[in-house]
Short mmCIF file of C-alpha atoms in Angstrom, two decimals:
data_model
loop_
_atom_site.label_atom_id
_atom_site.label_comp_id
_atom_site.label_asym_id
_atom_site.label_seq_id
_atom_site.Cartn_x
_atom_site.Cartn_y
_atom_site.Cartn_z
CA UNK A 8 -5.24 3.57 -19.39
CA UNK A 9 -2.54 2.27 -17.18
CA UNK A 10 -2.99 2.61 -13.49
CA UNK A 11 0.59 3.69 -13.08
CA UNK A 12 3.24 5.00 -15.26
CA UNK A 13 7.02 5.62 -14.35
CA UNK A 14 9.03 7.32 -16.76
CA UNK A 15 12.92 8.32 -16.25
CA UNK A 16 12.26 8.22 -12.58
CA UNK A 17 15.77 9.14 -10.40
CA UNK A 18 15.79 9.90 -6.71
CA UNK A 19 19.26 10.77 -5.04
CA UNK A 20 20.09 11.61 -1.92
CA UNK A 21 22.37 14.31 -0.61
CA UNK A 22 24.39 14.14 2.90
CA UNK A 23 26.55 17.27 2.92
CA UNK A 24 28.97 17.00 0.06
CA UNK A 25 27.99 13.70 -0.51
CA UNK A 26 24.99 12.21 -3.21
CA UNK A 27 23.95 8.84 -2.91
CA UNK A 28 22.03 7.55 -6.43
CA UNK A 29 18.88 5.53 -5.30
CA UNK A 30 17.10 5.20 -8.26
CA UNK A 31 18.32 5.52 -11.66
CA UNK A 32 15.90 6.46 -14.54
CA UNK A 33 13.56 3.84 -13.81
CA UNK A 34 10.44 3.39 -16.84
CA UNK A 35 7.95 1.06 -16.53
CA UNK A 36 3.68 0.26 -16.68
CA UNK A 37 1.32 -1.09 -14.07
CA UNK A 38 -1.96 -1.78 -15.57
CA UNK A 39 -5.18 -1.50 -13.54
CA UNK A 40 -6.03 -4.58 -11.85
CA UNK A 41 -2.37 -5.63 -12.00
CA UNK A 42 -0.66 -7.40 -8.55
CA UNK A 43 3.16 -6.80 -9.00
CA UNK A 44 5.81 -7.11 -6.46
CA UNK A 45 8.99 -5.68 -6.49
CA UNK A 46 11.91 -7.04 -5.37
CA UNK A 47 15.25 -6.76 -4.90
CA UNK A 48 18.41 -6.76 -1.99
CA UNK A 49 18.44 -4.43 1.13
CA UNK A 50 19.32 -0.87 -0.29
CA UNK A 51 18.29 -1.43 -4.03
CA UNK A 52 15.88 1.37 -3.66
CA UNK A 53 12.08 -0.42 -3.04
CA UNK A 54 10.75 1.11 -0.14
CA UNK A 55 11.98 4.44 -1.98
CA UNK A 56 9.99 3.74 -5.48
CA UNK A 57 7.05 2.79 -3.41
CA UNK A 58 6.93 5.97 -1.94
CA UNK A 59 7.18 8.07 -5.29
CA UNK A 60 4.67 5.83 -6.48
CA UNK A 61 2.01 7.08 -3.32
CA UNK A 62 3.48 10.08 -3.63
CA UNK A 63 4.85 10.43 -0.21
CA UNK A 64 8.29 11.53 -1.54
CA UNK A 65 9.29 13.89 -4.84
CA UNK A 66 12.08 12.31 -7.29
CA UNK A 67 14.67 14.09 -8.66
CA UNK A 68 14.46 13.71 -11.98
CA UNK A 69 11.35 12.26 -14.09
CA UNK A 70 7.94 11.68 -12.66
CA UNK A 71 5.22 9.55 -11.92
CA UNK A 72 1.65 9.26 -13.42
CA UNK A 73 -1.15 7.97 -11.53
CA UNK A 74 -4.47 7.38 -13.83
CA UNK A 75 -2.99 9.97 -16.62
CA UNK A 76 -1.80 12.26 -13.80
CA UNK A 77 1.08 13.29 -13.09
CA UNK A 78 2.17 13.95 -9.64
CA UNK A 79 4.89 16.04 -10.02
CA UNK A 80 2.46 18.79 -11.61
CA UNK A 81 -0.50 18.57 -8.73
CA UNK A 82 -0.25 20.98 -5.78
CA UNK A 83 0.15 19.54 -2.19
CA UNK A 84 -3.38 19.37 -1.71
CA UNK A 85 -4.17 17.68 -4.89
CA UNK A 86 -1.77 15.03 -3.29
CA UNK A 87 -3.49 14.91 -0.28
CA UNK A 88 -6.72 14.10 -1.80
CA UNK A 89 -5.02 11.83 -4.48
CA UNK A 90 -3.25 9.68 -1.59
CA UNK A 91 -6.79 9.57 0.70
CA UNK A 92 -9.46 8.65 -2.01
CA UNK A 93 -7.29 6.78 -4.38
CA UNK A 94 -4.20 5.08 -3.11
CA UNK A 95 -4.59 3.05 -0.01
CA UNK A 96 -1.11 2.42 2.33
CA UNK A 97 -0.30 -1.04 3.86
CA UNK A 98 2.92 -1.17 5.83
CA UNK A 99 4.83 -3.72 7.99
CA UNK A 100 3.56 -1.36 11.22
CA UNK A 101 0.35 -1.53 11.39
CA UNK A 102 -0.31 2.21 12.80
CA UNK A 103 -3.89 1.04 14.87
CA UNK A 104 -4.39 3.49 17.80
CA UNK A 105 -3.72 1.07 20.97
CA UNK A 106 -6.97 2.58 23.10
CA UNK A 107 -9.43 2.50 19.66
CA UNK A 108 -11.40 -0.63 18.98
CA UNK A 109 -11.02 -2.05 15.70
CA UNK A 110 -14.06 -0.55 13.93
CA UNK A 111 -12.79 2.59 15.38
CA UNK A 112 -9.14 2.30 13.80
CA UNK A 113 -10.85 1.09 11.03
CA UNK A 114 -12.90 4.57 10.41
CA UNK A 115 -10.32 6.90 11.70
CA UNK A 116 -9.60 8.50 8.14
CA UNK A 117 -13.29 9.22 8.48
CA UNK A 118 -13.13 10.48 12.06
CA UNK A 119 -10.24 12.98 10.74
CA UNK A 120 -11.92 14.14 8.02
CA UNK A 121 -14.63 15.23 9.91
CA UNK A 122 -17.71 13.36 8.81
CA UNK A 123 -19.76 11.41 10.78
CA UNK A 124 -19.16 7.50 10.90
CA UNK A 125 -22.73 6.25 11.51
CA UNK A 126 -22.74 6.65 7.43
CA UNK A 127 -20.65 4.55 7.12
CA UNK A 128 -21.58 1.85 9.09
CA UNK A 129 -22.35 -0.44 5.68
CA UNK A 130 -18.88 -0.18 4.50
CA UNK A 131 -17.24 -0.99 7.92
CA UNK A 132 -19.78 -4.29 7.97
CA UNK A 133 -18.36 -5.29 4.44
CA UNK A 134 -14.99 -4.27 5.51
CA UNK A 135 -15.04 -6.75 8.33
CA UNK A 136 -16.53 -9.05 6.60
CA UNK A 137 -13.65 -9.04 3.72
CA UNK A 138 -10.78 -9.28 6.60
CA UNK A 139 -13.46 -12.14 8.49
CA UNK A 140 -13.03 -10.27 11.82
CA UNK A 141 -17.13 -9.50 12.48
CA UNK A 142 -16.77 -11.42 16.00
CA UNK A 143 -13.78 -8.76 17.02
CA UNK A 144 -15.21 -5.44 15.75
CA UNK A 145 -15.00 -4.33 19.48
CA UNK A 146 -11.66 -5.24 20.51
CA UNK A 147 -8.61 -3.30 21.09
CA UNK A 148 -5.12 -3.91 19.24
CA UNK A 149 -3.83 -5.24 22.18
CA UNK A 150 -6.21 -7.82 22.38
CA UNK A 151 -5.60 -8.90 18.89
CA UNK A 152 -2.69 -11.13 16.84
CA UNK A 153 -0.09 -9.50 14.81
CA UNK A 154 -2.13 -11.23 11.75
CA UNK A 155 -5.42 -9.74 13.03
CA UNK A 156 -3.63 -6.25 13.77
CA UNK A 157 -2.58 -6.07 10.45
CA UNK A 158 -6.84 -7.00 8.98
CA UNK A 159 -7.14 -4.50 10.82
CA UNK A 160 -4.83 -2.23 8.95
CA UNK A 161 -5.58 -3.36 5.25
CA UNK A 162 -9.58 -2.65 5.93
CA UNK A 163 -8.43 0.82 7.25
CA UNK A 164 -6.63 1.44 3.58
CA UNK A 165 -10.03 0.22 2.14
CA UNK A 166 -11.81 2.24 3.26
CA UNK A 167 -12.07 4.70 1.04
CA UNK A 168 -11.83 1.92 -2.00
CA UNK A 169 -8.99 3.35 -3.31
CA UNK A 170 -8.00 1.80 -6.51
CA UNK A 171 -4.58 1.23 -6.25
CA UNK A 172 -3.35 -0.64 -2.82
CA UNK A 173 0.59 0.12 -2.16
CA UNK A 174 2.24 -2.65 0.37
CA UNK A 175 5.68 -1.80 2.12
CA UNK A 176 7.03 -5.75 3.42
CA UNK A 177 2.96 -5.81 4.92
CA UNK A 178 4.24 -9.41 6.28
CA UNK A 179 7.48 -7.93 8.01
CA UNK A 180 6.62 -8.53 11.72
CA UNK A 181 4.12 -11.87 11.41
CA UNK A 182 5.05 -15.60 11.38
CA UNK A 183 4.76 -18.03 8.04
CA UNK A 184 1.50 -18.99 9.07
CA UNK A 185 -0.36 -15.36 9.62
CA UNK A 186 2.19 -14.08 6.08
CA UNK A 187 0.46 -17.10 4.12
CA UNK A 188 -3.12 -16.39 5.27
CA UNK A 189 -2.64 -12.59 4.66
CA UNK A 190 -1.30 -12.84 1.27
CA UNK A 191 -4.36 -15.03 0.35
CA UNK A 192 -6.20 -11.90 1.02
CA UNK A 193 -4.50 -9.85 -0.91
CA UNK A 194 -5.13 -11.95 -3.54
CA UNK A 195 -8.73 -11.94 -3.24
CA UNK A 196 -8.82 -8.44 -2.72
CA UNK A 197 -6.84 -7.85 -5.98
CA UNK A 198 -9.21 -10.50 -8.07
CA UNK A 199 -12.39 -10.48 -6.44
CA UNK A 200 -12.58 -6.20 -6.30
CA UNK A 201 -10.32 -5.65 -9.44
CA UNK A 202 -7.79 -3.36 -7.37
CA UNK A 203 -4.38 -2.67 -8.83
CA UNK A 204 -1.72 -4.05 -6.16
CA UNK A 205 2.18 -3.24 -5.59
CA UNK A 206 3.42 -4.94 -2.88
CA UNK A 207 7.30 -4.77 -2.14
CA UNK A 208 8.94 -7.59 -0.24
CA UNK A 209 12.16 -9.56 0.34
CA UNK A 210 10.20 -12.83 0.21
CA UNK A 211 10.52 -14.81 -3.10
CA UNK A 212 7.43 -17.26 -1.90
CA UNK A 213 4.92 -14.25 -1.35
CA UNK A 214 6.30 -12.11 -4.61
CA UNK A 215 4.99 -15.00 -6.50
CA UNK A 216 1.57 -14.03 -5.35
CA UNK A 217 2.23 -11.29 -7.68
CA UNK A 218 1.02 -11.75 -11.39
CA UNK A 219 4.65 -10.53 -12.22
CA UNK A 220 8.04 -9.40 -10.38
CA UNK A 221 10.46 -6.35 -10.74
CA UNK A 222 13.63 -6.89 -9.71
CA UNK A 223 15.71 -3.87 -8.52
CA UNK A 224 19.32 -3.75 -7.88
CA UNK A 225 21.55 -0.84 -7.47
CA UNK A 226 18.84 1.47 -8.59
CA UNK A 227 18.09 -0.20 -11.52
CA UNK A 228 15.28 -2.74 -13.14
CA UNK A 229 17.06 -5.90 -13.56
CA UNK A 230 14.24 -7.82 -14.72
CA UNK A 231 10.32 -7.39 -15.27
CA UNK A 232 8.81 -11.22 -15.33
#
């Protein structure tokens, strides 16, 4: 079964009289285990597809189907669950909670959902042992790098070891250095743990870390390499 399946997917946009096409009938496969980036110029409609893939946004016409299931047939709730158990969120912010330590910000979605962290104490210890931040477990984001913030924020979306990992430009804000080192982890993450990765950036060197590119323009797949 594929991880992810797009079929006819459109999403437009509507300011006043005025409709703006972002994506237009877009079909494609992701299988599970895959890494793919998507690519394409400012405007071509990435950050947009990434967000119908989480399911953080409806399209317009067409839908999306995560593991067999569609999204645009499950209830609000269903989604809910869908996006906290099996879909985990990287984006360029990282979103830590300034006055939280790391293994703190790191087990806030268990914190919210009401359950008690001291269970999962073995999962935070792999967790910072994956992101190799053991030694800072009791530091505060403002104590940390922009590279170690954002450890910080890719252990968070494991947390739950969601199957499919969804990255929004995850490199946006750090330097060539920190970028390099943090797509190597990716990497592992998607060949060492076998999760299913779409990543979207503007950066031809790190979409090669990708097993294969799509390349959007205008709202349209140009090209799936």
């Amino acid at each position: 079964m594929h991880a992810i399946r797009v079929e006819n997917l459109h999403k437009t946009f509507q300011t006043g009289t005025v409709k703006t096409d972002i994506l237009k009938g877009l079909d494609f496969t992701i299988d599970t285990g895959d890494f793919v980036s998507i690519m394409g110029p400012s405007g071509s409609g990435k950050s947009t597809l990434l967000y119908l893939l989480g399911g953080l946004d409806t399209p317009t016409k067409g839908d999306v189907f995560i593991h067999g299931k569609a999204l645009n047939t499950m209830k609000e709730n269903e989604k809910s669950v869908l996006r906290k158990r099996d879909i985990g969120f990287v984006f360029q912010f990282y979103n830590l909670v300034p006055n939280l330590s790391v293994e703190d910000n790191i087990l806030l979605p268990i914190i919210l959902d009401g359950k008690n962290p001291k269970n999962y104490q073995d999962k935070l210890d792999e967790l910072l042992t994956i992101i190799d931040m053991q030694d800072r477990r009791k530091h505060t984001p403002r104590q940390l790098s922009g590279g170690q913030q954002q450890r910080v924020a890719i252990a968070r979306a494991l947390l739950f070891d969601p199957q499919i990992i969804l990255l929004d430009e995850p490199t946006g804000n750090l330097d060539s250095k920190n970028s390099v080192e943090l797509m190597h982890l990716f990497k592992t993450i998607n060949t060492t743990f076998s999760k299913t990765i779409i990543q979207v950036t503007h950066s031809e060197e790190f979409a090669q870390f990708g097993k294969r590119i799509i390349h959007l323009k205008d709202g349209i797949i140009e090209d799936k390499s």
